PDB file of C-alpha atoms in Angstrom:
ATOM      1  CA  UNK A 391       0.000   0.000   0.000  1.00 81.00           C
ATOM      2  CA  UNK A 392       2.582   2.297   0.753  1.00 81.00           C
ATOM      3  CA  UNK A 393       1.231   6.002   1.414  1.00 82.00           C
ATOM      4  CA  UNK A 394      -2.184   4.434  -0.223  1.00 84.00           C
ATOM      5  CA  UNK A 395      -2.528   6.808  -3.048  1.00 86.00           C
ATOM      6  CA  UNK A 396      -3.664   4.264  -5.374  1.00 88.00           C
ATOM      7  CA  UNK A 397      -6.192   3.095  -2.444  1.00 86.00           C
ATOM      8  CA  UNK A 398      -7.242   6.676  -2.069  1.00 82.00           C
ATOM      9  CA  UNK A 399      -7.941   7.999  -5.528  1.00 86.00           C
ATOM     10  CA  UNK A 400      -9.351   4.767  -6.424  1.00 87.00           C
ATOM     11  CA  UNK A 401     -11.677   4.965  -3.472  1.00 83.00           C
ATOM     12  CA  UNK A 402     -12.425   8.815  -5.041  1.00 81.00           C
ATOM     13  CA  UNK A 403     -13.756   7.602  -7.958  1.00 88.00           C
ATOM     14  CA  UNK A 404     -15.705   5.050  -6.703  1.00 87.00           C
ATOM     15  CA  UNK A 405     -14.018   1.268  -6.657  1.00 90.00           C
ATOM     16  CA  UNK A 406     -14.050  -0.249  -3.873  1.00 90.00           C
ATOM     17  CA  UNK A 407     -10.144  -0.818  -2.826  1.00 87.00           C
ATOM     18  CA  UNK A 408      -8.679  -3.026  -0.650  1.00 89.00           C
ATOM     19  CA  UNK A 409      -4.497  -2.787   0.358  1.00 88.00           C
ATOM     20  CA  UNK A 410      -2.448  -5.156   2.281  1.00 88.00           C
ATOM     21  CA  UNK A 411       1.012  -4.411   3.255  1.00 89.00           C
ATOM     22  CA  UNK A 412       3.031  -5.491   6.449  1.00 90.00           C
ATOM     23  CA  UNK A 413       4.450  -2.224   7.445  1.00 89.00           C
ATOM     24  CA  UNK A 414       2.195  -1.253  10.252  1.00 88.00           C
ATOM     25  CA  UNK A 415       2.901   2.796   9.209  1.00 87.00           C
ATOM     26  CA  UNK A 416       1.567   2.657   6.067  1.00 86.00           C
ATOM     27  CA  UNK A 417      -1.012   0.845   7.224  1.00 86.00           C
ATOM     28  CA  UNK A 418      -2.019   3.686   9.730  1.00 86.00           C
ATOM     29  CA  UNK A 419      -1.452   6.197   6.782  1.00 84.00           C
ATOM     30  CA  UNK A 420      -3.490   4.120   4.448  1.00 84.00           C
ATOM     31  CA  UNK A 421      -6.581   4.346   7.136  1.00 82.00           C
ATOM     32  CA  UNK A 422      -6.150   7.969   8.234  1.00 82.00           C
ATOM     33  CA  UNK A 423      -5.450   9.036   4.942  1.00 79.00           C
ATOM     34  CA  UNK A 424      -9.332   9.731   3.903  1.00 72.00           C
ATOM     35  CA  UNK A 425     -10.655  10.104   6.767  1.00 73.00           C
ATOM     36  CA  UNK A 426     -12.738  13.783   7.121  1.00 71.00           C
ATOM     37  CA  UNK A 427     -10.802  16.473   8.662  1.00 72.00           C
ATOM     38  CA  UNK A 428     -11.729  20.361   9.118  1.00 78.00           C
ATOM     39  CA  UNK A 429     -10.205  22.773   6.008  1.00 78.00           C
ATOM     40  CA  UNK A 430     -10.095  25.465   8.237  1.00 86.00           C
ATOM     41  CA  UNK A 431      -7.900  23.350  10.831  1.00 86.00           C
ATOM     42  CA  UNK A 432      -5.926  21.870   8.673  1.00 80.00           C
ATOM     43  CA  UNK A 433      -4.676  25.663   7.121  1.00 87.00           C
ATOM     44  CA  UNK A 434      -4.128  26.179  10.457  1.00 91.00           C
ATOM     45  CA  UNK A 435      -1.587  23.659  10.898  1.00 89.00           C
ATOM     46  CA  UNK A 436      -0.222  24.725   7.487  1.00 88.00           C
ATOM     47  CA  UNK A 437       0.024  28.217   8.506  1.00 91.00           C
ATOM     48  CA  UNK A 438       1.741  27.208  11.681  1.00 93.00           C
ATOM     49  CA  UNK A 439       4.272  25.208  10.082  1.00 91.00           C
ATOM     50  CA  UNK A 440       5.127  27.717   7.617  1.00 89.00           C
ATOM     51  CA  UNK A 441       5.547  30.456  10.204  1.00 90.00           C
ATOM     52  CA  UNK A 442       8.154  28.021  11.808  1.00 93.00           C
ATOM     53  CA  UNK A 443       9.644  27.199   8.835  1.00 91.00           C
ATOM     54  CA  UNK A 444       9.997  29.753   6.528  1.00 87.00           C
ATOM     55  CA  UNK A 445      12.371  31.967   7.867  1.00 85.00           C
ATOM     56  CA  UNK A 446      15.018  29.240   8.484  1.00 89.00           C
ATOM     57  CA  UNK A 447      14.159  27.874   4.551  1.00 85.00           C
ATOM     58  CA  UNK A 448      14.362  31.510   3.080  1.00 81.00           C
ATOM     59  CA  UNK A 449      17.514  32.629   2.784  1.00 78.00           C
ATOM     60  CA  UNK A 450      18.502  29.379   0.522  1.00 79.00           C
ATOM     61  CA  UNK A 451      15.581  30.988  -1.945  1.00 75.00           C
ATOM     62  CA  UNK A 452      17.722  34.093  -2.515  1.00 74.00           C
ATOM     63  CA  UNK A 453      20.154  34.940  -5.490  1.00 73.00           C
ATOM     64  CA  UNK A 454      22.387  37.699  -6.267  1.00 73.00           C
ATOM     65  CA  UNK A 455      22.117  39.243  -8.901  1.00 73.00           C
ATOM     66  CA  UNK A 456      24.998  39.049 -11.877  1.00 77.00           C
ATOM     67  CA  UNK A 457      24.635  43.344 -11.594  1.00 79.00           C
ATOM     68  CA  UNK A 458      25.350  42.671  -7.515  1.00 75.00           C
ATOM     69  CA  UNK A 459      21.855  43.493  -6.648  1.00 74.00           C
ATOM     70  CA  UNK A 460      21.339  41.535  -3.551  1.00 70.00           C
ATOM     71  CA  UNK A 461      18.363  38.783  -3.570  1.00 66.00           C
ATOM     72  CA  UNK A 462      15.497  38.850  -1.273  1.00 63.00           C
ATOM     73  CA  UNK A 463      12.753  36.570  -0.971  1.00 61.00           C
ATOM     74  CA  UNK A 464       9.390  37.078  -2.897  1.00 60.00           C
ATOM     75  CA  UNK A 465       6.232  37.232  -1.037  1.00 62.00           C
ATOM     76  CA  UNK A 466       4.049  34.476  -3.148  1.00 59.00           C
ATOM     77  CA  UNK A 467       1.067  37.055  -2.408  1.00 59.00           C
ATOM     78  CA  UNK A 468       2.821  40.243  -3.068  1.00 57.00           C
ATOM     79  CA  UNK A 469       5.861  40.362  -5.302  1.00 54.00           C
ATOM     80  CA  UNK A 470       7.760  43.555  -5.221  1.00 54.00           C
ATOM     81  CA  UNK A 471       9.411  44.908  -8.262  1.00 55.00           C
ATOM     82  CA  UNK A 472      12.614  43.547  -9.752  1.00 54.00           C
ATOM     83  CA  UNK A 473      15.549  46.178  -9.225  1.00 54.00           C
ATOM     84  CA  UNK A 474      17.475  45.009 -12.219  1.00 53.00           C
ATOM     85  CA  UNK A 475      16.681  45.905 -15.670  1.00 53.00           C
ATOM     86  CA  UNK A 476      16.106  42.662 -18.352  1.00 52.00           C
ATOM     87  CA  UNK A 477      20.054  41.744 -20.120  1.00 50.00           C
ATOM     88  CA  UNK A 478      20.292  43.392 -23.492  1.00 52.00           C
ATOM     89  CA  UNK A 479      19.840  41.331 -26.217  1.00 50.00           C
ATOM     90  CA  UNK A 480      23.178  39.461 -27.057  1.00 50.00           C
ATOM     91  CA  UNK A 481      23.685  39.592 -30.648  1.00 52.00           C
ATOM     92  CA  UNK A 482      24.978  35.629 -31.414  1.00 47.00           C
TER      93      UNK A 482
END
């Protein structure tokens, strides 16, 4: 069964599935895997761990610019302007 995702979407579209495995994890994945659980809780564990997360993830998502600009992370809700201007075109 592994992570059951075959068990799962199958079950989604209406077959009735049936897994075995011997690891007693995926098992317990398998089972907990569709059962119901709040949106609005759930985003709130996602929010949670990102808050946690992203600032000590960040600063590997930052660049330099060849123009030595320094990078900065961009808000995936709100991205600032680029300080660089686009490379001339390189005649080949």
């Amino acid at each position: 069964m592994g992570g059951g995702t075959t068990l799962v979407e199958g079950a989604r579209l209406g077959f009735q599935m049936t897994g075995v495995d011997l690891n007693p994890v995926a098992w317990f994945v398998t089972k907990n895997e569709p059962a119901c659980s709040d949106p609005a809780q759930v985003k709130a564990v996602f929010e949670d761990i990102e808050a946690k997360v992203k600032p000590l993830v960040q600063p590997f998502y930052t660049t330099t610019c060849p123009r030595g600009h320094t990078g900065r992370c961009v808000d995936r809700e709100r991205r600032p302007p680029s300080p660089c201007r686009p490379f001339p075109a390189v005649p080949f």
